mmCIF file of C-alpha atoms in Angstrom:
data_model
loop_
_atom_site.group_PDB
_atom_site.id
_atom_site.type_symbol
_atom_site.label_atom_id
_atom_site.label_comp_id
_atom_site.label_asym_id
_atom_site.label_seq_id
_atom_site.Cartn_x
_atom_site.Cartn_y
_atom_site.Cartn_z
ATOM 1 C CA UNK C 599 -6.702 -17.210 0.270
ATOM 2 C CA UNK C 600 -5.318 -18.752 3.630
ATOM 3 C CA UNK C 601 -4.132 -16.103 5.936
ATOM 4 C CA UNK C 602 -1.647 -17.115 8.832
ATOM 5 C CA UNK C 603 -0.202 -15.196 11.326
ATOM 6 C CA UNK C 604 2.504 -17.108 12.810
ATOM 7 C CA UNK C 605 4.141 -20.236 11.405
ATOM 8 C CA UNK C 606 2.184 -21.890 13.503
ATOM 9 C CA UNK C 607 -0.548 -21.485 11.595
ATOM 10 C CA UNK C 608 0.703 -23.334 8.874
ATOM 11 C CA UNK C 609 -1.547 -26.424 7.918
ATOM 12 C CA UNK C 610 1.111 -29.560 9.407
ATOM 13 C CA UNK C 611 -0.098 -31.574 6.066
ATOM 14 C CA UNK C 612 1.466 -28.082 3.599
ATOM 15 C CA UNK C 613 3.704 -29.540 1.304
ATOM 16 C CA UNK C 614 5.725 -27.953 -0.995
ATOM 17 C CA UNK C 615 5.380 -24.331 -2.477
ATOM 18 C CA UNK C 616 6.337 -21.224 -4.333
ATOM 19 C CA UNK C 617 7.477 -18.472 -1.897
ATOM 20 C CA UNK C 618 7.906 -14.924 -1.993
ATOM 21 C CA UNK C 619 9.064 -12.684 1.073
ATOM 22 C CA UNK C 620 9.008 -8.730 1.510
ATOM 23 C CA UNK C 621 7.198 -5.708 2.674
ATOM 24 C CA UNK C 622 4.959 -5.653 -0.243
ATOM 25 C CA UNK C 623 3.635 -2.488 1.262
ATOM 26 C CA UNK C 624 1.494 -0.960 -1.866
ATOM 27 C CA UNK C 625 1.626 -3.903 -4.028
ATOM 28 C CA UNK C 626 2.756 -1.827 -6.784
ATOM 29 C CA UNK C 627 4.174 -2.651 -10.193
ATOM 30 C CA UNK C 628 7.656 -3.626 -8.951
ATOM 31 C CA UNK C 629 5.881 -6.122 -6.864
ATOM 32 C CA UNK C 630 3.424 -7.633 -9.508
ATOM 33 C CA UNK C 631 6.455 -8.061 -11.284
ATOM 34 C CA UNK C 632 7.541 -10.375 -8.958
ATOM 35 C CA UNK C 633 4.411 -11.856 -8.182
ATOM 36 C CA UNK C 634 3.818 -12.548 -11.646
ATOM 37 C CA UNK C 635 7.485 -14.542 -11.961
ATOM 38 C CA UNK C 636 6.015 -16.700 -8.910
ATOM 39 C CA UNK C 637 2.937 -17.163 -10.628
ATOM 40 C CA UNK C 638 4.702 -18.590 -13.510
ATOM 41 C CA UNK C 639 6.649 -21.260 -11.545
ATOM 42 C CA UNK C 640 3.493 -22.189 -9.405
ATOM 43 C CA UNK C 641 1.710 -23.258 -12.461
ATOM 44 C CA UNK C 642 4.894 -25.042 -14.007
ATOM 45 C CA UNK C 643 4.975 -26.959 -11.256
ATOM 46 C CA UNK C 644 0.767 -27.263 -9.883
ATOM 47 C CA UNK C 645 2.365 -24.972 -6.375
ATOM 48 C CA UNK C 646 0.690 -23.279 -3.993
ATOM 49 C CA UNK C 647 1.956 -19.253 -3.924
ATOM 50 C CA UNK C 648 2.639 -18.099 -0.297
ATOM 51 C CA UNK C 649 3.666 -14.443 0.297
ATOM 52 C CA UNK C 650 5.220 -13.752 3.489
ATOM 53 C CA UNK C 651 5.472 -10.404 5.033
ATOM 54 C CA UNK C 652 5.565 -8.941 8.353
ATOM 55 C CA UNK C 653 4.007 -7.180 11.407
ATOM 56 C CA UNK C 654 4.816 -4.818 12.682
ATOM 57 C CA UNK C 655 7.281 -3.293 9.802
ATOM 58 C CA UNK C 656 10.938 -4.685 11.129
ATOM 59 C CA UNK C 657 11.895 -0.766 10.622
ATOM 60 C CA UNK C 658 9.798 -0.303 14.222
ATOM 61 C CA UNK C 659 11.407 -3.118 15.643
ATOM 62 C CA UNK C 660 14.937 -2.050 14.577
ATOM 63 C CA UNK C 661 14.908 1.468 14.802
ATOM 64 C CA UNK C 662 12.094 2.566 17.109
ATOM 65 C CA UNK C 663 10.330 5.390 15.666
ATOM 66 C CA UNK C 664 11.406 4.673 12.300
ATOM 67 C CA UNK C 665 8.584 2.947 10.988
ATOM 68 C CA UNK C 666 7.400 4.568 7.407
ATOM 69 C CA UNK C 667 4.087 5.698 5.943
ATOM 70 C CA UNK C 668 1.993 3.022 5.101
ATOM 71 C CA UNK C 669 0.752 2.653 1.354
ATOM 72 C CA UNK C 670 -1.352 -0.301 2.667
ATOM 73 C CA UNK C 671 -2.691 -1.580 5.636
ATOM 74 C CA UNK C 672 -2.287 -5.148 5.632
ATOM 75 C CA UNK C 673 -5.941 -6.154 5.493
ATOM 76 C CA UNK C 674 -5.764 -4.223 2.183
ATOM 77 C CA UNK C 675 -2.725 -5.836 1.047
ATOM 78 C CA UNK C 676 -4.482 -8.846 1.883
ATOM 79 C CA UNK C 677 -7.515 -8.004 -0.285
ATOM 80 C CA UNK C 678 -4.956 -7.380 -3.566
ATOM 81 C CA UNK C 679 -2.981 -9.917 -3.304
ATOM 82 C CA UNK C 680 -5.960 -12.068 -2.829
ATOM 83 C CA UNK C 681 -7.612 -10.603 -5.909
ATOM 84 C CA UNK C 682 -4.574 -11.772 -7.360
ATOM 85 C CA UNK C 683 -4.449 -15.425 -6.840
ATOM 86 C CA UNK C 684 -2.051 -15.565 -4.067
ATOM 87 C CA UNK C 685 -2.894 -18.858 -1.794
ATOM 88 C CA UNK C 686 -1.579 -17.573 1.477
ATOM 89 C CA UNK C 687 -0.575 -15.033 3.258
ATOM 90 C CA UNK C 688 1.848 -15.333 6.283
ATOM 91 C CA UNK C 689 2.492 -12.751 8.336
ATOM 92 C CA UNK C 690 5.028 -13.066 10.887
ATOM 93 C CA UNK C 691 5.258 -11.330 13.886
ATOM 94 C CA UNK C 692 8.132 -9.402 13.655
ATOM 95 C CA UNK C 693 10.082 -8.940 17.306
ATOM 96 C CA UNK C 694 13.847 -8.439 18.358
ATOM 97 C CA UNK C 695 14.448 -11.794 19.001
ATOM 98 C CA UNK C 696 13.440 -12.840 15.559
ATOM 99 C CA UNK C 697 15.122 -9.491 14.401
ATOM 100 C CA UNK C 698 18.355 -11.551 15.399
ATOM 101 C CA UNK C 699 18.006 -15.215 13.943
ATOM 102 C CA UNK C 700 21.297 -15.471 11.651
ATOM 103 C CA UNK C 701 20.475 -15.587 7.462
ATOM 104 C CA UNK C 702 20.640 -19.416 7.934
ATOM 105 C CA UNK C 703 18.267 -19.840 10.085
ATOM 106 C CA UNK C 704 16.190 -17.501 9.132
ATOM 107 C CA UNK C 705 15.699 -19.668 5.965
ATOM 108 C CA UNK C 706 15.454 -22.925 7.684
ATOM 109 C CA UNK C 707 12.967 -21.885 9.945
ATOM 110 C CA UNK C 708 10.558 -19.722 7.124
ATOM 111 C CA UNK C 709 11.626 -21.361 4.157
ATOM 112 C CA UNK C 710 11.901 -25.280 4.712
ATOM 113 C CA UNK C 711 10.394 -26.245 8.147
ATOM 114 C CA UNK C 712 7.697 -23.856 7.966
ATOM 115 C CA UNK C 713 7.066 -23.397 4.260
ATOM 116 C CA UNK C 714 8.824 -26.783 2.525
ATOM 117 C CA UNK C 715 9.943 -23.989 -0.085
ATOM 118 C CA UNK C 716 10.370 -25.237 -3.440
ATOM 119 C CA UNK C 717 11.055 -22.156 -5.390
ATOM 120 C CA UNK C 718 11.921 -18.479 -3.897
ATOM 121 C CA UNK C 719 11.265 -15.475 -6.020
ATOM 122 C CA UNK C 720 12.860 -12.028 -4.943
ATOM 123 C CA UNK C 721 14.178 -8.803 -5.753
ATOM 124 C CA UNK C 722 18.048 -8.314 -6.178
ATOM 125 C CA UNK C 723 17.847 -6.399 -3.446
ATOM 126 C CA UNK C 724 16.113 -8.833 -1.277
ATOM 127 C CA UNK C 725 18.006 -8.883 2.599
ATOM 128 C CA UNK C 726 17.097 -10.753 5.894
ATOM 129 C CA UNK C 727 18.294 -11.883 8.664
ATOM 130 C CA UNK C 728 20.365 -9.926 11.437
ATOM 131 C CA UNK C 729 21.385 -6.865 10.107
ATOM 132 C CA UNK C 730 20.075 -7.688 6.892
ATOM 133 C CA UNK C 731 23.041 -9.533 6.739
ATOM 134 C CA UNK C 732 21.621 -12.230 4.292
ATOM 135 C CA UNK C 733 20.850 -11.595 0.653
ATOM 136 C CA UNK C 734 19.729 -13.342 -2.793
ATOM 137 C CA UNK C 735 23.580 -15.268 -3.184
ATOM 138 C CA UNK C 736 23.738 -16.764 0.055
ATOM 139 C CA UNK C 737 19.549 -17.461 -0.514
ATOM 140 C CA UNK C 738 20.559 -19.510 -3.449
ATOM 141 C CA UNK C 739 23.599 -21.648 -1.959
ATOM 142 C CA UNK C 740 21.299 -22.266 1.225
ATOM 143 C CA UNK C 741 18.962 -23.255 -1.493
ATOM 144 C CA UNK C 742 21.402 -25.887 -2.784
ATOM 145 C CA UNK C 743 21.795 -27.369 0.677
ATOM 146 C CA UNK C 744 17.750 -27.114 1.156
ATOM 147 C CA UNK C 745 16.938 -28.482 -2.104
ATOM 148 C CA UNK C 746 15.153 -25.521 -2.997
ATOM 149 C CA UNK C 747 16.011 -22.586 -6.214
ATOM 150 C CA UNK C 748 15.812 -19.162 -6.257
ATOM 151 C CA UNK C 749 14.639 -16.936 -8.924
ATOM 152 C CA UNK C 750 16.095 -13.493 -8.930
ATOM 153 C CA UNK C 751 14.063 -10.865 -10.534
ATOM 154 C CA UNK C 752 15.504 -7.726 -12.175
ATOM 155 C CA UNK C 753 13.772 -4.605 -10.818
ATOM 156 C CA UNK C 754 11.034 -3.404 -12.662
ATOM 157 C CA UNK C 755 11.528 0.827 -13.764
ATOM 158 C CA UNK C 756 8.499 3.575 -15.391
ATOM 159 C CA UNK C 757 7.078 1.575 -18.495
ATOM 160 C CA UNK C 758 6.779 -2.017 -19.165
ATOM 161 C CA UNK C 759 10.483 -3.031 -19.364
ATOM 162 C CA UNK C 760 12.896 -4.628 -16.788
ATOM 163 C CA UNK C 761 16.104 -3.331 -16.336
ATOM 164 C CA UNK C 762 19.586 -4.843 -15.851
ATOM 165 C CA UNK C 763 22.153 -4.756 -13.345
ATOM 166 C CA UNK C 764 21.980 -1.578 -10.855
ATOM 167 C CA UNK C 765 19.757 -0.170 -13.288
ATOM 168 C CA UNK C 766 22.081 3.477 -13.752
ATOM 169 C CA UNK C 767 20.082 6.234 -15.736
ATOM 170 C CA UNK C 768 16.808 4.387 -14.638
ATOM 171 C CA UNK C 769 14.833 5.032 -11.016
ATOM 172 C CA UNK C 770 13.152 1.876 -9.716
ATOM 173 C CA UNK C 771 9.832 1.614 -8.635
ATOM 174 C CA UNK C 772 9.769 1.168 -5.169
ATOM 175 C CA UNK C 773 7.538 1.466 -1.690
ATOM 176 C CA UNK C 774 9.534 4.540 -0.436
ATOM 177 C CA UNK C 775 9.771 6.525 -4.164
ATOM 178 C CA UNK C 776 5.763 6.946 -3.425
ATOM 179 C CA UNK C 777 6.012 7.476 -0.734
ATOM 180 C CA UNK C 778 7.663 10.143 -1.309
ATOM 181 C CA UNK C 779 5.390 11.037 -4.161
ATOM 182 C CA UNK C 780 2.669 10.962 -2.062
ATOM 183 C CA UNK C 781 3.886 13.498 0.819
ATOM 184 C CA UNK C 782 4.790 15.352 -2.289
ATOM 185 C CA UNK C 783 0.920 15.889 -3.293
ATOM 186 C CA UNK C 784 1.901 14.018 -6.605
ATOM 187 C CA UNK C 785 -0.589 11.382 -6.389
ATOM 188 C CA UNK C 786 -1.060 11.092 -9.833
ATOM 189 C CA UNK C 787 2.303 9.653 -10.343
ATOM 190 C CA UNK C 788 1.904 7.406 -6.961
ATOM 191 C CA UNK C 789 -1.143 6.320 -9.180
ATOM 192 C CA UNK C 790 1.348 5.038 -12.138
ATOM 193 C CA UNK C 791 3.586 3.070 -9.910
ATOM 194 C CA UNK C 792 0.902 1.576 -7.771
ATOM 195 C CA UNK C 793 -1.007 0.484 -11.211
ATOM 196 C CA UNK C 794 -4.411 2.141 -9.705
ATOM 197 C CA UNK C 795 -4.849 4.998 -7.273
ATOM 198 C CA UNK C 796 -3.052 5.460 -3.636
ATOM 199 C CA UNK C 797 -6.106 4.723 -0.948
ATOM 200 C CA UNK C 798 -6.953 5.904 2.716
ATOM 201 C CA UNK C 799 -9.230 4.689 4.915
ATOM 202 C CA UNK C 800 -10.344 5.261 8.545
ATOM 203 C CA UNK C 801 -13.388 6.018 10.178
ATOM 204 C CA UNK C 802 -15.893 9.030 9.667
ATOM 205 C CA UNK C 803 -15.791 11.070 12.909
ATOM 206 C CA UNK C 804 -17.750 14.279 13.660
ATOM 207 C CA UNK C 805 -15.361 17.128 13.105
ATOM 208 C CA UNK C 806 -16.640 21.780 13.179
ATOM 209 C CA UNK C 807 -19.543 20.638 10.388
ATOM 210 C CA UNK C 808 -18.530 23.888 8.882
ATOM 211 C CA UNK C 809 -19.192 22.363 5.268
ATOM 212 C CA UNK C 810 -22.155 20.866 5.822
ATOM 213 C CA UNK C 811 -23.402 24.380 6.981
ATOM 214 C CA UNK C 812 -21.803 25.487 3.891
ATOM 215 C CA UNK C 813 -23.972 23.198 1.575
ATOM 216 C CA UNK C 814 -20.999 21.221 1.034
ATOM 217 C CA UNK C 815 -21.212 17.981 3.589
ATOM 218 C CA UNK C 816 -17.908 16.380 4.565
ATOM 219 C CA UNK C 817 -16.800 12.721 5.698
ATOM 220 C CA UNK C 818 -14.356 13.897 7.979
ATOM 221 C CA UNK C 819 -11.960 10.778 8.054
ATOM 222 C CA UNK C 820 -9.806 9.440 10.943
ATOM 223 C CA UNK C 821 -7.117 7.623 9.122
ATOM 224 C CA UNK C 822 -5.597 4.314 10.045
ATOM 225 C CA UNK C 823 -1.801 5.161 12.347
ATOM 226 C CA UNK C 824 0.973 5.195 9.946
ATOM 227 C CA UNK C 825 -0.891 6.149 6.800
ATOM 228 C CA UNK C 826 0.572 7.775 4.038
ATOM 229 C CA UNK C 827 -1.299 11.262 3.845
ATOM 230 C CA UNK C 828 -0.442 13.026 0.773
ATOM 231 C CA UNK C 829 0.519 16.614 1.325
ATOM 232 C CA UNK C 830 -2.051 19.739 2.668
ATOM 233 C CA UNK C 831 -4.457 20.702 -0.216
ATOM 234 C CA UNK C 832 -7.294 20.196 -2.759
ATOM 235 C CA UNK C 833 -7.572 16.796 -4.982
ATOM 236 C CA UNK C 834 -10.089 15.279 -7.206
ATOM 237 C CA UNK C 835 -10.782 11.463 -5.979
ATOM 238 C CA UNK C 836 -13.478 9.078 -4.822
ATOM 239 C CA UNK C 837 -15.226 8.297 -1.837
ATOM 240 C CA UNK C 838 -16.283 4.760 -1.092
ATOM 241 C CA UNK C 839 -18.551 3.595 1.130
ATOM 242 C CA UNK C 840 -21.263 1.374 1.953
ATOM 243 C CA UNK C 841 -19.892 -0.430 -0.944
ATOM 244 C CA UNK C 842 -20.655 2.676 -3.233
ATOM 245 C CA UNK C 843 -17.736 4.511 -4.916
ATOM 246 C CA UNK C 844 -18.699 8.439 -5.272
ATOM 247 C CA UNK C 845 -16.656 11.077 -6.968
ATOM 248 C CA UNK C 846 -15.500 13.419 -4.465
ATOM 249 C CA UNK C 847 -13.574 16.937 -3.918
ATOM 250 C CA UNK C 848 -10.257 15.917 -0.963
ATOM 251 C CA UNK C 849 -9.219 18.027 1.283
ATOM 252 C CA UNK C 850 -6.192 17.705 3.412
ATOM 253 C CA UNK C 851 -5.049 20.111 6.108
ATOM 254 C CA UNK C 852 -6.007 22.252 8.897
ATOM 255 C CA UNK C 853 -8.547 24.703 7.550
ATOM 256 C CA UNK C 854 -6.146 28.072 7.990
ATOM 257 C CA UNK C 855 -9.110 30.101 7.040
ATOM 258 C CA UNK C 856 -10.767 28.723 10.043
ATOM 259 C CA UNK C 857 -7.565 28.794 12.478
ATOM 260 C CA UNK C 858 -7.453 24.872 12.747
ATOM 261 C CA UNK C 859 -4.690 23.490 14.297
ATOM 262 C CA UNK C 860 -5.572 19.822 13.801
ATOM 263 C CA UNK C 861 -4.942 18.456 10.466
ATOM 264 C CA UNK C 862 -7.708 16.207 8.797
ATOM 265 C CA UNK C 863 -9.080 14.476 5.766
ATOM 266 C CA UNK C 864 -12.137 15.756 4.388
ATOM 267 C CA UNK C 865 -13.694 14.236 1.319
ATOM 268 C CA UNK C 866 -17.270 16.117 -0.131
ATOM 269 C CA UNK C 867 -19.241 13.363 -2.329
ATOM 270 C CA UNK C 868 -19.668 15.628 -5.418
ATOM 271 C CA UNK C 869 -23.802 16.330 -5.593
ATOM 272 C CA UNK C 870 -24.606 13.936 -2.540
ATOM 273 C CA UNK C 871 -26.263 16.021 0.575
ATOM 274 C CA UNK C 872 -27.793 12.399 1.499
ATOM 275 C CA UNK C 873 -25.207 10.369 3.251
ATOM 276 C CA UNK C 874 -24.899 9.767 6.849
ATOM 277 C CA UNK C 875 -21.685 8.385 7.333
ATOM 278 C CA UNK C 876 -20.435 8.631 10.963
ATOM 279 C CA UNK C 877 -18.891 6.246 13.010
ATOM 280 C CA UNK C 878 -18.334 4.128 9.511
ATOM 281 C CA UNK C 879 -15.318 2.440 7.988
ATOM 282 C CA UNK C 880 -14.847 4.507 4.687
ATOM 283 C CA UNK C 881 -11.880 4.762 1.932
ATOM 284 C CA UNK C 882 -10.415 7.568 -0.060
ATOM 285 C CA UNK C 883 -8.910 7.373 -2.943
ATOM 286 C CA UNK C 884 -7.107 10.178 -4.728
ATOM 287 C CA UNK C 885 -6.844 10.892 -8.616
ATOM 288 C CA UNK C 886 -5.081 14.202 -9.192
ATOM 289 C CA UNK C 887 -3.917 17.320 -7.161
ATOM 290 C CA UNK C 888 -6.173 20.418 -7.428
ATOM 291 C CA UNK C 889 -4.250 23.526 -5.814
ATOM 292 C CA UNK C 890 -2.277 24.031 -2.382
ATOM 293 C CA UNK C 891 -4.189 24.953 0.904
ATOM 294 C CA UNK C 892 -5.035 28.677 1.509
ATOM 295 C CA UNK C 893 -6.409 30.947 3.625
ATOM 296 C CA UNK C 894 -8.802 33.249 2.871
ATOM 297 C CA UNK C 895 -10.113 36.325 3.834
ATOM 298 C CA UNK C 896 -13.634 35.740 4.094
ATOM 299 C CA UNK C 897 -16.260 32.965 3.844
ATOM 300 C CA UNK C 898 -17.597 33.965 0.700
ATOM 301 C CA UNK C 899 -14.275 33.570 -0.873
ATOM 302 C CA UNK C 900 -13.431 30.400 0.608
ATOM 303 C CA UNK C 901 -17.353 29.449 -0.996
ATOM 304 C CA UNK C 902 -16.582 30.559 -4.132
ATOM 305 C CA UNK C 903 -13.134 28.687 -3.866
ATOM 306 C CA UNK C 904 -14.819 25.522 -3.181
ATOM 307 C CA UNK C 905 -17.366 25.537 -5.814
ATOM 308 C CA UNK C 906 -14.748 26.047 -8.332
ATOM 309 C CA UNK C 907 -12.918 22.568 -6.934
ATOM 310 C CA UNK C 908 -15.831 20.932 -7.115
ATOM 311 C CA UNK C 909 -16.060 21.739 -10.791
ATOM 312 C CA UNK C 910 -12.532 21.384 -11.638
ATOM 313 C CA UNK C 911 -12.888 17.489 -9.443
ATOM 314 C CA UNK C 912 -16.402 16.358 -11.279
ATOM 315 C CA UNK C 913 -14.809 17.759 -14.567
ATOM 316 C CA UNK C 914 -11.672 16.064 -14.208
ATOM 317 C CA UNK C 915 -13.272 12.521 -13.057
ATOM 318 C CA UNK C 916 -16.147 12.792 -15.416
ATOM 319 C CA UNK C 917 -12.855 12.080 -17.791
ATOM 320 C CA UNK C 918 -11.194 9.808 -16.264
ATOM 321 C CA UNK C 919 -11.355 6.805 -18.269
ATOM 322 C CA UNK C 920 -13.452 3.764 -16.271
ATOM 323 C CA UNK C 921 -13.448 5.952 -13.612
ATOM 324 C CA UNK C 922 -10.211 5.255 -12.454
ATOM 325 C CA UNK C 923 -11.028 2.190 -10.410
ATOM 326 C CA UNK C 924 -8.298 0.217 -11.507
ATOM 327 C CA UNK C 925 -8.379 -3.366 -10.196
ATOM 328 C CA UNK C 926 -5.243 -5.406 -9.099
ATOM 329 C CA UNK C 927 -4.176 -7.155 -11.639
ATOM 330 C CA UNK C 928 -4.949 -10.927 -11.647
ATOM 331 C CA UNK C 929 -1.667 -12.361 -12.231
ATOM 332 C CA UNK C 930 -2.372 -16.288 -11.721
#
């Protein structure tokens, strides 16, 4: 896959292609709905498939402060939609001048001098330009001066089935519905609308090294800024690193029992006293929610606590079926 961060990156010889434009933060089912509608017209018509997004999310640029938790960072977005069969990536630098180009030429800049689109495929709720002033009906008349189409794709709800018009008695999938999920603790949901499960990753940094001293080693993990933590407590998940993917007890939170004030990520590889992991790139990834965070009253009752979560976490991965490694779809 080509990756491009600026139009200016674009190859001057790129002829015409399939485009699709959005956050696509979490590349979750709603999007590989899309994806897989572009897919469709790239083959019809032997097209390259170019997905532009943007950096950093326009919310930052628009509303400073605003900008949402991250699902994924785009280097992972990049390795999905990759996996997928998307042929290039653009991301665009997203500023406050180009927070201000009018709908029109917003599309004549991206769209036909930049990207010679031949097909768009979006959302109905697709908007761009200033103020998000621009949307999928004026897309397709500029389309008819451009000589491009657009392909509108209904939004895509819990099951297999599209829905039609504003979708009433149905809740679309969407980036911010898990996100919300996710600060909820309900990460096996988030798991459902993402199609596998919600990932973190940072580096492993050298935190109290209370649970190593408590025969329970942790890869304390600095996450990436922006990342979407789920909520304080206890879940069953993996650990991967070094290109290994471990079952692992999470923990999220500040410790109470210990008087922490700084909240962290803390995943114990279940059975593995072996690893040395600092100062490495790792990911979590979480399957289900064990219990909320407590304090306790002494160590041995936190001890006992914790061998019990291990349990419940190898018990409940040991039956997760293929491990829950879910792969992005391949869609081309």
């Amino acid at each position: 896959m080509q990756r491009w961060r600026s139009l200016d990156d674009v190859p001057g010889d790129w002829g015409r292609s399939v485009v699709t434009i959005g956050s696509y933060d979490g590349v979750h089912r709603g999007h590989q709905l899309i994806l897989a509608r572009a897919f469709r017209h790239a083959r019809e018509l032997d097209l390259p498939i170019v997905l532009v997004t943007f950096d950093p999310h326009p919310a930052e640029v628009v509303r400073p402060g605003a900008h949402p938790a991250l699902l994924t960072p785009h280097h992972r977005r990049g390795e999905l939609l990759e996996a997928m069969g998307v042929d290039a990536l653009l991301i665009l630098p997203f500023t406050r001048e180009f927070s201000e180009l009018h709908p029109a030429d917003f599309v004549r800049q991206v769209l036909v001098d930049g990207l010679h689109a031949k097909v768009v495929v979006e959302g109905p709720n697709f908007r761009y330009g200033h103020q998000a002033a621009g949307d999928v009906e004026l897309l397709a008349g500029l389309g008819l001066r451009y000589d491009f189409t657009v392909d509108v794709v209904d939004l895509f709800t819990d099951g297999t089935r599209e829905i039609v018009g504003d979708g009433t008695g149905s809740e679309v999938i969407s980036s911010s519905r898990i996100r919300r999920l996710i600060a909820e603790g309900d990460v096996t949901q988030a798991r459902e609308l993402l199609g596998r499960p919600h990932r973190v990753e940072g580096v492993v940094v050298r935190g109290a090294q209370r649970g190593r001293d408590m025969g329970y080693p942790t890869a304390n993990v600095e996450t990436l800024p922006h990342t979407a933590v789920p909520a304080d407590g206890v879940y069953s998940g993996w650990l991967i690193a070094d290109g290994e993917r471990m079952p692992a007890a999470i923990s999220i939170g500040t410790n109470p029992t210990f008087d922490n004030e700084r909240r962290t990520v803390e995943a114990y590889a279940i059975d593995r006293t072996d690893l040395d992991l600092y100062g490495k790139h790792v990911a979590v990834e979480f399957s289900s929610y064990l219990r909320g965070m407590e304090r306790f009253a002494s160590v041995p009752e936190l001890l006992e606590r914790m061998a019990d979560d291990v349990d419940r976490a190898r018990a409940e991965l040991a039956a997760t079926p293929g491990g829950g490694g879910e792969a992005a779809p391949t869609l081309a």
